[in-house]
Short mmCIF file of C-alpha atoms and ligand atoms in Angstrom, two decimals:
data_model
loop_
_atom_site.label_atom_id
_atom_site.label_comp_id
_atom_site.label_asym_id
_atom_site.label_seq_id
_atom_site.Cartn_x
_atom_site.Cartn_y
_atom_site.Cartn_z
CA MET B 1 -91.61 -99.54 -13.01
CA ASP B 2 -87.97 -99.45 -11.80
CA ASN B 3 -85.02 -98.27 -13.88
CA PHE B 4 -83.40 -101.11 -15.81
CA ASP B 5 -80.70 -102.11 -18.31
CA PHE B 6 -81.93 -104.73 -20.78
CA TYR B 7 -79.02 -106.31 -22.62
CA SER B 8 -80.00 -109.56 -24.31
CA PRO B 9 -78.01 -109.69 -27.53
CA THR B 10 -78.29 -113.39 -28.48
CA GLU B 11 -79.12 -114.00 -32.15
CA PHE B 12 -81.96 -116.52 -32.42
CA VAL B 13 -82.17 -118.57 -35.59
CA PHE B 14 -85.62 -120.19 -35.47
CA GLY B 15 -87.34 -122.82 -37.60
CA ARG B 16 -87.10 -126.07 -39.50
CA ASP B 17 -83.65 -127.34 -40.56
CA THR B 18 -81.88 -124.40 -38.94
CA GLU B 19 -79.15 -126.67 -37.51
CA SER B 20 -77.78 -126.75 -41.05
CA ARG B 21 -76.73 -123.12 -40.38
CA CYS B 22 -74.38 -123.96 -37.46
CA GLY B 23 -71.26 -123.46 -39.55
CA GLU B 24 -72.44 -120.09 -40.84
CA CYS B 25 -73.30 -118.92 -37.28
CA VAL B 26 -70.02 -120.13 -35.75
CA ALA B 27 -68.05 -118.34 -38.47
CA ARG B 28 -70.09 -115.13 -38.03
CA TYR B 29 -69.12 -114.99 -34.35
CA GLY B 30 -65.44 -115.68 -34.95
CA GLY B 31 -65.15 -119.41 -34.18
CA SER B 32 -62.63 -121.52 -36.06
CA ARG B 33 -61.93 -124.38 -33.60
CA VAL B 34 -65.06 -125.57 -31.82
CA LEU B 35 -65.78 -127.87 -28.89
CA ILE B 36 -69.23 -129.43 -29.34
CA VAL B 37 -70.75 -130.29 -25.94
CA TYR B 38 -73.63 -132.77 -25.74
CA GLY B 39 -75.52 -134.96 -23.28
CA GLY B 40 -76.29 -138.59 -22.72
CA GLY B 41 -76.93 -139.56 -26.32
CA SER B 42 -80.28 -138.21 -27.53
CA ALA B 43 -78.47 -135.92 -30.01
CA VAL B 44 -76.45 -138.88 -31.32
CA ARG B 45 -79.50 -141.15 -31.72
CA SER B 46 -81.48 -138.51 -33.59
CA GLY B 47 -78.64 -137.86 -36.03
CA LEU B 48 -78.46 -134.23 -34.91
CA LEU B 49 -74.81 -134.39 -33.90
CA ALA B 50 -73.86 -135.72 -37.34
CA ARG B 51 -75.81 -132.90 -39.04
CA VAL B 52 -74.13 -130.29 -36.84
CA GLY B 53 -70.71 -131.78 -37.65
CA ALA B 54 -71.50 -131.72 -41.38
CA SER B 55 -72.50 -128.05 -41.21
CA LEU B 56 -69.24 -127.18 -39.41
CA ASP B 57 -67.21 -129.22 -41.93
CA ALA B 58 -68.88 -127.41 -44.81
CA ALA B 59 -67.84 -124.09 -43.28
CA GLY B 60 -64.25 -125.29 -42.78
CA ILE B 61 -64.50 -125.24 -38.99
CA VAL B 62 -62.36 -127.66 -37.00
CA HIS B 63 -64.28 -129.43 -34.24
CA THR B 64 -63.97 -131.95 -31.46
CA ALA B 65 -66.65 -133.20 -29.06
CA LEU B 66 -67.32 -133.75 -25.36
CA GLY B 67 -70.35 -135.93 -24.59
CA GLY B 68 -71.84 -137.40 -21.44
CA VAL B 69 -73.18 -134.28 -19.75
CA ARG B 70 -75.86 -135.49 -17.34
CA PRO B 71 -79.00 -133.67 -16.13
CA ASN B 72 -78.16 -131.56 -13.04
CA PRO B 73 -74.66 -131.24 -14.52
CA THR B 74 -71.63 -131.56 -12.30
CA ASP B 75 -68.26 -129.89 -11.88
CA ASP B 76 -66.19 -132.87 -13.11
CA LYS B 77 -67.47 -132.52 -16.70
CA VAL B 78 -66.64 -128.82 -16.66
CA ARG B 79 -63.04 -129.52 -15.64
CA GLU B 80 -62.77 -132.18 -18.36
CA GLY B 81 -64.04 -129.64 -20.91
CA ILE B 82 -61.63 -126.92 -19.79
CA ALA B 83 -58.66 -129.31 -20.19
CA LEU B 84 -59.90 -130.37 -23.64
CA CYS B 85 -60.30 -126.78 -24.81
CA ARG B 86 -56.80 -125.89 -23.70
CA ALA B 87 -55.31 -129.00 -25.34
CA HIS B 88 -57.06 -128.33 -28.67
CA GLY B 89 -56.78 -124.53 -28.80
CA ILE B 90 -60.58 -124.19 -28.86
CA ASP B 91 -61.97 -120.71 -29.52
CA MET B 92 -65.74 -121.35 -29.31
CA LEU B 93 -68.14 -123.69 -27.51
CA LEU B 94 -71.17 -125.16 -29.28
CA ALA B 95 -73.71 -126.69 -26.90
CA VAL B 96 -76.06 -129.21 -28.55
CA GLY B 97 -78.75 -130.07 -26.00
CA GLY B 98 -80.75 -128.61 -23.13
CA GLY B 99 -79.99 -126.52 -20.08
CA SER B 100 -77.57 -129.03 -18.59
CA VAL B 101 -75.43 -129.13 -21.72
CA ILE B 102 -75.59 -125.36 -22.30
CA ASP B 103 -74.73 -124.59 -18.67
CA THR B 104 -71.75 -126.95 -18.83
CA ALA B 105 -70.56 -125.24 -22.02
CA LYS B 106 -70.91 -121.82 -20.38
CA ALA B 107 -68.93 -122.91 -17.30
CA ILE B 108 -66.20 -124.33 -19.56
CA ALA B 109 -66.20 -121.07 -21.53
CA ALA B 110 -65.62 -119.09 -18.33
CA GLY B 111 -63.01 -121.50 -17.00
CA VAL B 112 -60.70 -121.69 -20.03
CA PRO B 113 -59.17 -118.17 -19.79
CA TYR B 114 -59.12 -118.25 -15.95
CA ASP B 115 -55.97 -119.22 -14.02
CA GLY B 116 -57.72 -120.59 -10.95
CA ASP B 117 -60.43 -123.24 -10.51
CA PHE B 118 -63.70 -122.42 -12.33
CA TRP B 119 -65.71 -123.18 -9.14
CA ASP B 120 -64.43 -119.82 -7.77
CA PHE B 121 -66.99 -118.15 -10.06
CA PHE B 122 -69.82 -120.22 -8.59
CA GLU B 123 -68.71 -119.41 -5.02
CA HIS B 124 -68.76 -115.76 -6.13
CA LYS B 125 -65.10 -115.30 -5.20
CA VAL B 126 -64.40 -113.74 -8.61
CA THR B 127 -66.63 -112.47 -11.41
CA VAL B 128 -66.44 -113.68 -14.99
CA SER B 129 -64.72 -110.90 -16.90
CA GLU B 130 -63.89 -112.87 -20.04
CA ALA B 131 -65.11 -116.13 -21.53
CA LEU B 132 -64.95 -118.00 -24.80
CA PRO B 133 -68.03 -117.35 -26.96
CA VAL B 134 -70.84 -119.91 -26.74
CA GLY B 135 -73.41 -120.91 -29.37
CA THR B 136 -76.26 -123.36 -28.84
CA VAL B 137 -78.48 -125.80 -30.71
CA LEU B 138 -81.42 -126.26 -28.36
CA THR B 139 -83.13 -129.65 -28.08
CA ILE B 140 -85.51 -129.08 -25.14
CA PRO B 141 -87.44 -125.93 -24.31
CA ALA B 142 -87.17 -125.57 -20.55
CA ALA B 143 -84.25 -123.91 -18.76
CA GLY B 144 -84.03 -120.88 -21.04
CA SER B 145 -80.23 -121.07 -20.93
CA GLU B 146 -80.17 -120.49 -24.70
CA GLY B 147 -81.01 -116.85 -23.99
CA SER B 148 -79.85 -116.34 -20.42
CA GLY B 149 -76.52 -115.26 -18.95
CA ASN B 150 -76.77 -117.95 -16.28
CA SER B 151 -75.09 -121.26 -15.67
CA VAL B 152 -76.22 -123.73 -13.00
CA ILE B 153 -73.70 -126.37 -11.92
CA THR B 154 -73.66 -128.88 -9.06
CA ASN B 155 -70.48 -129.45 -7.11
CA ALA B 156 -70.92 -133.17 -6.51
CA ALA B 157 -68.55 -133.43 -3.56
CA LEU B 158 -70.17 -130.48 -1.76
CA GLN B 159 -73.76 -131.40 -2.87
CA LYS B 160 -74.07 -127.72 -3.80
CA LYS B 161 -76.10 -126.61 -6.83
CA ILE B 162 -75.27 -122.99 -7.57
CA SER B 163 -76.65 -120.57 -10.13
CA LEU B 164 -74.02 -118.21 -11.55
CA ARG B 165 -75.58 -115.08 -13.02
CA THR B 166 -73.58 -112.98 -15.43
CA PRO B 167 -75.73 -110.39 -17.18
CA ARG B 168 -73.25 -110.14 -20.04
CA ALA B 169 -70.31 -112.55 -20.25
CA LEU B 170 -72.11 -115.88 -20.66
CA ARG B 171 -75.09 -115.07 -22.86
CA PRO B 172 -74.86 -117.23 -25.98
CA ARG B 173 -73.84 -115.34 -29.13
CA PHE B 174 -76.39 -117.32 -31.11
CA SER B 175 -78.98 -120.01 -30.45
CA ILE B 176 -80.45 -122.26 -33.08
CA LEU B 177 -84.07 -123.17 -32.29
CA ASN B 178 -85.58 -125.88 -34.48
CA PRO B 179 -88.88 -127.09 -32.95
CA CYS B 180 -88.62 -130.37 -34.93
CA LEU B 181 -85.64 -131.32 -32.74
CA THR B 182 -88.05 -131.54 -29.79
CA PHE B 183 -90.40 -134.13 -31.41
CA THR B 184 -88.44 -136.91 -29.67
CA LEU B 185 -88.93 -135.49 -26.18
CA PRO B 186 -90.75 -137.85 -23.81
CA ALA B 187 -93.96 -136.47 -22.25
CA ALA B 188 -92.34 -136.14 -18.82
CA GLN B 189 -89.52 -133.95 -20.17
CA THR B 190 -91.99 -131.86 -22.18
CA ALA B 191 -94.08 -131.23 -19.07
CA ALA B 192 -91.10 -130.59 -16.78
CA GLY B 193 -89.74 -128.13 -19.33
CA ALA B 194 -93.07 -126.30 -19.52
CA THR B 195 -93.25 -126.12 -15.74
CA ASP B 196 -89.75 -124.66 -15.60
CA MET B 197 -90.58 -121.96 -18.14
CA MET B 198 -93.77 -121.08 -16.24
CA ALA B 199 -91.68 -120.82 -13.09
CA HIS B 200 -89.20 -118.47 -14.82
CA ILE B 201 -92.09 -116.15 -15.67
CA MET B 202 -93.67 -116.36 -12.22
CA GLU B 203 -90.38 -115.67 -10.40
CA ARG B 204 -90.43 -112.29 -12.16
CA TYR B 205 -94.18 -111.67 -12.15
CA PHE B 206 -94.51 -111.97 -8.36
CA THR B 207 -93.03 -108.58 -7.53
CA ASN B 208 -93.88 -105.68 -5.27
CA THR B 209 -92.70 -103.16 -7.86
CA PRO B 210 -95.72 -101.05 -8.87
CA ASP B 211 -96.75 -100.09 -12.42
CA THR B 212 -95.49 -103.18 -14.26
CA ALA B 213 -98.33 -103.31 -16.79
CA VAL B 214 -96.11 -104.34 -19.72
CA THR B 215 -94.40 -107.24 -17.98
CA ASP B 216 -97.66 -108.32 -16.30
CA ALA B 217 -99.42 -108.53 -19.65
CA LEU B 218 -96.50 -110.31 -21.35
CA SER B 219 -96.20 -112.76 -18.47
CA GLU B 220 -99.89 -113.58 -18.21
CA ALA B 221 -100.15 -114.14 -21.97
CA LEU B 222 -97.09 -116.41 -21.98
CA LEU B 223 -98.37 -118.42 -19.01
CA ARG B 224 -101.76 -118.99 -20.67
CA THR B 225 -100.05 -119.91 -23.94
CA ILE B 226 -97.76 -122.47 -22.30
CA ALA B 227 -100.72 -123.95 -20.39
CA GLU B 228 -102.55 -124.45 -23.69
CA ALA B 229 -99.65 -125.71 -25.82
CA THR B 230 -98.20 -128.26 -23.37
CA PRO B 231 -101.05 -130.82 -23.48
CA GLN B 232 -101.15 -130.40 -27.27
CA ALA B 233 -97.43 -131.23 -27.54
CA ILE B 234 -97.88 -134.24 -25.26
CA ALA B 235 -100.90 -135.51 -27.23
CA ARG B 236 -99.10 -135.07 -30.55
CA PRO B 237 -95.32 -135.05 -30.04
CA ASP B 238 -94.60 -134.25 -33.71
CA GLY B 239 -97.08 -131.38 -34.00
CA TYR B 240 -94.99 -128.43 -35.18
CA ALA B 241 -97.29 -125.62 -33.99
CA ALA B 242 -97.36 -126.57 -30.30
CA ARG B 243 -93.64 -127.47 -30.27
CA ALA B 244 -92.78 -124.12 -31.87
CA THR B 245 -94.98 -122.27 -29.38
CA LEU B 246 -93.26 -123.96 -26.46
CA MET B 247 -89.79 -123.41 -27.85
CA TRP B 248 -90.18 -119.67 -28.29
CA SER B 249 -92.09 -119.32 -25.00
CA GLY B 250 -89.22 -120.96 -23.13
CA THR B 251 -86.76 -118.46 -24.52
CA LEU B 252 -88.95 -115.43 -23.85
CA ALA B 253 -89.63 -116.70 -20.34
CA HIS B 254 -85.99 -116.40 -19.34
CA ASN B 255 -84.09 -113.98 -21.56
CA GLY B 256 -84.85 -111.12 -19.18
CA LEU B 257 -87.76 -109.54 -21.03
CA CYS B 258 -90.40 -110.61 -18.50
CA GLY B 259 -88.43 -109.09 -15.62
CA THR B 260 -87.65 -105.65 -17.01
CA GLY B 261 -88.29 -102.94 -14.44
CA CYS B 262 -89.29 -105.39 -11.68
CA GLU B 263 -87.68 -106.64 -8.50
CA GLU B 264 -87.68 -110.40 -9.12
CA ASP B 265 -88.32 -113.12 -6.53
CA TRP B 266 -86.57 -116.48 -7.28
CA ALA B 267 -87.28 -118.09 -3.89
CA SER B 268 -88.97 -121.13 -5.45
CA HIS B 269 -85.94 -121.79 -7.64
CA PHE B 270 -83.55 -121.65 -4.70
CA ILE B 271 -85.84 -123.88 -2.63
CA GLU B 272 -85.90 -126.35 -5.55
CA HIS B 273 -82.16 -126.28 -6.19
CA GLU B 274 -81.62 -127.91 -2.77
CA LEU B 275 -83.98 -130.74 -3.81
CA SER B 276 -82.04 -131.25 -7.06
CA ALA B 277 -78.68 -131.10 -5.26
CA ILE B 278 -79.57 -133.65 -2.57
CA TYR B 279 -82.11 -135.93 -4.33
CA ASP B 280 -81.08 -135.39 -7.99
CA VAL B 281 -84.66 -134.73 -9.15
CA THR B 282 -85.58 -133.18 -12.51
CA HIS B 283 -85.54 -129.40 -12.04
CA GLY B 284 -88.97 -128.75 -13.63
CA ALA B 285 -90.59 -131.60 -11.68
CA GLY B 286 -89.11 -130.18 -8.46
CA LEU B 287 -90.63 -126.80 -9.30
CA ALA B 288 -94.03 -128.45 -9.89
CA VAL B 289 -93.90 -129.42 -6.22
CA VAL B 290 -92.31 -126.28 -4.78
CA PHE B 291 -94.21 -123.52 -6.61
CA PRO B 292 -97.73 -124.55 -5.50
CA ALA B 293 -96.40 -124.80 -1.92
CA TRP B 294 -94.86 -121.31 -2.19
CA LEU B 295 -98.16 -119.95 -3.62
CA THR B 296 -100.20 -121.61 -0.86
CA TRP B 297 -97.97 -119.93 1.73
CA MET B 298 -98.33 -116.58 -0.10
CA ALA B 299 -102.13 -116.93 -0.17
CA ARG B 300 -102.08 -116.48 3.59
CA HIS B 301 -99.34 -113.84 3.79
CA HIS B 302 -99.25 -111.61 0.70
CA ALA B 303 -102.01 -112.41 -1.73
CA ALA B 304 -102.66 -109.37 -3.97
CA LYS B 305 -100.45 -110.26 -6.96
CA THR B 306 -101.11 -113.96 -6.55
CA ALA B 307 -104.86 -113.24 -6.77
CA GLN B 308 -104.23 -111.28 -10.01
CA TRP B 309 -102.36 -114.36 -11.31
CA ALA B 310 -105.28 -116.63 -10.35
CA ARG B 311 -107.76 -114.42 -12.21
CA ASN B 312 -105.75 -113.54 -15.32
CA VAL B 313 -103.96 -116.85 -15.89
CA TRP B 314 -106.32 -119.47 -14.48
CA GLY B 315 -109.66 -117.70 -14.98
CA VAL B 316 -110.73 -117.59 -11.33
CA ALA B 317 -113.76 -115.30 -10.95
CA GLU B 318 -113.30 -111.81 -9.52
CA GLY B 319 -113.78 -111.88 -5.73
CA SER B 320 -113.09 -109.63 -2.77
CA ASP B 321 -111.00 -112.18 -0.87
CA ASP B 322 -107.47 -112.40 -2.32
CA THR B 323 -106.57 -115.42 -0.19
CA ALA B 324 -109.53 -117.46 -1.44
CA THR B 325 -108.90 -116.31 -5.02
CA THR B 326 -105.23 -117.32 -4.82
CA LEU B 327 -106.07 -120.72 -3.34
CA ALA B 328 -108.57 -121.33 -6.14
CA GLY B 329 -105.80 -120.45 -8.63
CA VAL B 330 -103.41 -122.84 -6.91
CA ASP B 331 -106.02 -125.60 -7.18
CA ARG B 332 -106.34 -124.99 -10.94
CA PHE B 333 -102.55 -124.82 -11.34
CA LYS B 334 -102.17 -128.16 -9.52
CA GLN B 335 -104.93 -129.72 -11.63
CA TRP B 336 -103.09 -128.55 -14.74
CA LEU B 337 -99.77 -129.93 -13.44
CA ARG B 338 -101.41 -133.30 -12.71
CA SER B 339 -103.07 -133.32 -16.14
CA VAL B 340 -99.66 -133.11 -17.84
CA GLY B 341 -98.21 -135.78 -15.55
CA MET B 342 -96.25 -133.62 -13.13
CA PRO B 343 -95.94 -134.48 -9.42
CA VAL B 344 -97.33 -131.93 -6.96
CA THR B 345 -96.05 -133.40 -3.68
CA LEU B 346 -92.60 -134.49 -2.54
CA ALA B 347 -93.91 -138.05 -2.23
CA GLU B 348 -95.10 -137.97 -5.86
CA LEU B 349 -91.67 -136.64 -6.78
CA GLY B 350 -90.25 -139.84 -5.31
CA ILE B 351 -88.95 -138.36 -2.04
CA ASP B 352 -90.87 -140.29 0.61
CA ARG B 353 -89.00 -139.12 3.66
CA PRO B 354 -87.43 -135.76 2.84
CA ASP B 355 -84.87 -134.45 5.29
CA ILE B 356 -86.49 -131.03 5.65
CA ALA B 357 -84.03 -129.89 8.32
CA LEU B 358 -81.11 -130.61 5.98
CA LEU B 359 -82.79 -129.03 2.93
CA ASN B 360 -83.65 -125.91 4.89
CA SER B 361 -80.28 -125.51 6.60
CA ARG B 362 -78.47 -125.92 3.26
CA LEU B 363 -80.82 -123.39 1.66
CA HIS B 364 -80.02 -120.67 4.19
CA GLU B 365 -76.34 -121.62 4.37
CA HIS B 366 -76.20 -120.96 0.61
CA MET B 367 -78.61 -118.03 0.35
CA GLY B 368 -78.34 -116.21 3.69
CA PRO B 369 -80.95 -115.47 6.38
CA THR B 370 -83.75 -114.67 3.92
CA VAL B 371 -84.66 -116.02 0.46
CA GLY B 372 -86.67 -114.19 -2.23
CA HIS B 373 -88.09 -110.68 -2.45
CA TYR B 374 -91.88 -110.82 -2.90
CA VAL B 375 -91.79 -111.80 0.77
CA PRO B 376 -88.22 -112.27 2.06
CA LEU B 377 -88.59 -115.72 3.59
CA THR B 378 -86.88 -116.60 6.87
CA ALA B 379 -85.78 -120.13 7.78
CA ALA B 380 -89.07 -120.64 9.65
CA ASP B 381 -91.04 -119.60 6.53
CA THR B 382 -89.12 -121.83 4.10
CA GLU B 383 -89.41 -124.77 6.49
CA GLU B 384 -93.19 -124.29 6.36
CA ILE B 385 -93.04 -124.22 2.55
CA TYR B 386 -91.06 -127.49 2.44
CA ARG B 387 -93.72 -128.97 4.75
CA LEU B 388 -96.55 -127.66 2.55
CA ALA B 389 -94.92 -129.64 -0.28
CA LEU B 390 -95.17 -132.98 1.61
O1 NZQ W 1 -78.71 -136.13 -22.19
P1 NZQ W 1 -79.60 -136.46 -23.34
O2 NZQ W 1 -79.45 -137.84 -23.85
O3 NZQ W 1 -79.53 -135.43 -24.42
O4 NZQ W 1 -81.11 -136.43 -22.75
C1 NZQ W 1 -81.69 -135.27 -22.20
C2 NZQ W 1 -81.82 -135.33 -20.67
O5 NZQ W 1 -81.95 -136.65 -20.22
C3 NZQ W 1 -83.13 -135.21 -22.63
N1 NZQ W 1 -83.31 -134.55 -23.92
C4 NZQ W 1 -82.93 -133.29 -24.26
N2 NZQ W 1 -83.34 -133.02 -25.50
C5 NZQ W 1 -83.97 -134.14 -25.96
C6 NZQ W 1 -83.94 -135.12 -24.96
N3 NZQ W 1 -84.50 -136.35 -25.11
C7 NZQ W 1 -85.10 -136.60 -26.30
N4 NZQ W 1 -85.17 -135.71 -27.29
C8 NZQ W 1 -84.63 -134.47 -27.17
N5 NZQ W 1 -84.74 -133.57 -28.15
O6 NZQ W 1 -83.78 -134.42 -21.64
C9 NZQ W 1 -83.15 -134.65 -20.39
C10 NZQ W 1 -83.02 -133.35 -19.66
O7 NZQ W 1 -82.07 -132.50 -20.26
P2 NZQ W 1 -81.57 -131.20 -19.48
O8 NZQ W 1 -80.60 -130.49 -20.33
O9 NZQ W 1 -81.15 -131.57 -18.10
O10 NZQ W 1 -82.94 -130.36 -19.36
P3 NZQ W 1 -83.23 -128.86 -19.07
O11 NZQ W 1 -83.13 -128.06 -20.30
O12 NZQ W 1 -84.49 -128.86 -18.31
O13 NZQ W 1 -82.04 -128.35 -18.12
C11 NZQ W 1 -82.09 -128.51 -16.72
C12 NZQ W 1 -80.90 -127.88 -16.09
O14 NZQ W 1 -80.89 -126.45 -16.33
C13 NZQ W 1 -80.79 -125.75 -15.08
C14 NZQ W 1 -81.49 -126.68 -14.14
O15 NZQ W 1 -81.22 -126.38 -12.80
C15 NZQ W 1 -80.96 -128.03 -14.57
O16 NZQ W 1 -79.68 -128.26 -14.04
N6 NZQ W 1 -81.30 -124.39 -15.23
C16 NZQ W 1 -80.57 -123.50 -15.94
C17 NZQ W 1 -80.95 -122.18 -16.06
C18 NZQ W 1 -80.12 -121.22 -16.82
N7 NZQ W 1 -78.91 -121.59 -17.21
O17 NZQ W 1 -80.52 -120.07 -17.09
C19 NZQ W 1 -82.16 -121.68 -15.44
C20 NZQ W 1 -83.09 -122.72 -14.95
O18 NZQ W 1 -83.85 -122.20 -13.90
C21 NZQ W 1 -82.46 -123.97 -14.48
O19 NZQ W 1 -82.06 -123.86 -13.11
ZN1 ZN W 2 -85.68 -123.03 -13.83
#
């Protein structure tokens, strides 16, 4: 196990009706004038936004709102939010939604006290040293942004989707997690979210760092739990137990716990981000296509940990051949993905004629000559992985 700092100070308020505690949480973390950020309307239709507003009113907190954040959120909404915050003297952001909404709120929070253009942070020209505090009310377990220090924004003009990682500055102060808010999720979003959380665990689990027994055990248990709960949530959308299991799993998958003491990989995420940036696909669905391709490539090049994954997560029998064991695990993983309605090929994802040369050149333009750590992948390797996803 490597040395590590684990700093993950978000307060999680979990359970039924917890959105009624928004006002109390905002006040506890010093907010008095709040910008509520939300998406395309699901939070309005469900009445959630009105309940959040009522909780803020009851606590005497002034609030205004910015709606219309779209999935794979873009830079224009961030600039709109920064201007609004400055005009209204906002001192806290409250994101009501999923990863796209939370990431937009985080980017606004970083941009408000900064003199230049917020995109400088995403180009890594400057680091975020101060930001407005952010709270969240999560409505979809998936991206894990409710517990992460990351924000992922697409620059629409540049077709560039960039993940900004700040271990400290952008972690939400609090996140309200009410599983009942996810009852309205369509099956496809439930499954894409589950795939994303599995990917967050696997990006950390596939490591060359030795002696990672704690994180291996946590990761394997979470992966098995998500695999079991997802079809239950799809079969019965208003079943509290499965929704609660998925909600907490999604947070634990990405708040840093599963990666403590390990060198993490993240190649599959970066390979997917190019798909989202160019073809605007759902992030989790993109990962359902990319991760099996990455694993298939690994089966032939570096199979020890992937064979452990096949045995301990997917129940593949002990065998001497790690490549065969891994490939059997990939088969079971793909069967599971199909069973919850996820695509496993680029064609199934709706990209019939992917421009692999463009995807791959963008990937290495953004990430450098190699991507990932489990095996640092060259341009020739990642091109093969895009082809394995056809
Ligand atoms: O916009 P509305 O109308 O709210 O609809 C949303 C959206 O269409 C809908 N939805 C959310 N909650 C709902 C609901 N529909 C019905 N009932 C509910 N309770 O779901 C759709 C997807 O929402 P989105 O926020 O895009 O989903 P997700 O949480 O999967 O976020 C994806 C974004 O997060 C980024 C992804 O790249 C992508 O841009 N990520 C962020 C990370 C981070 N900040 O740490 C890490 C991840 O790896 C990921 O890259
Ligand atoms: Zn992800």
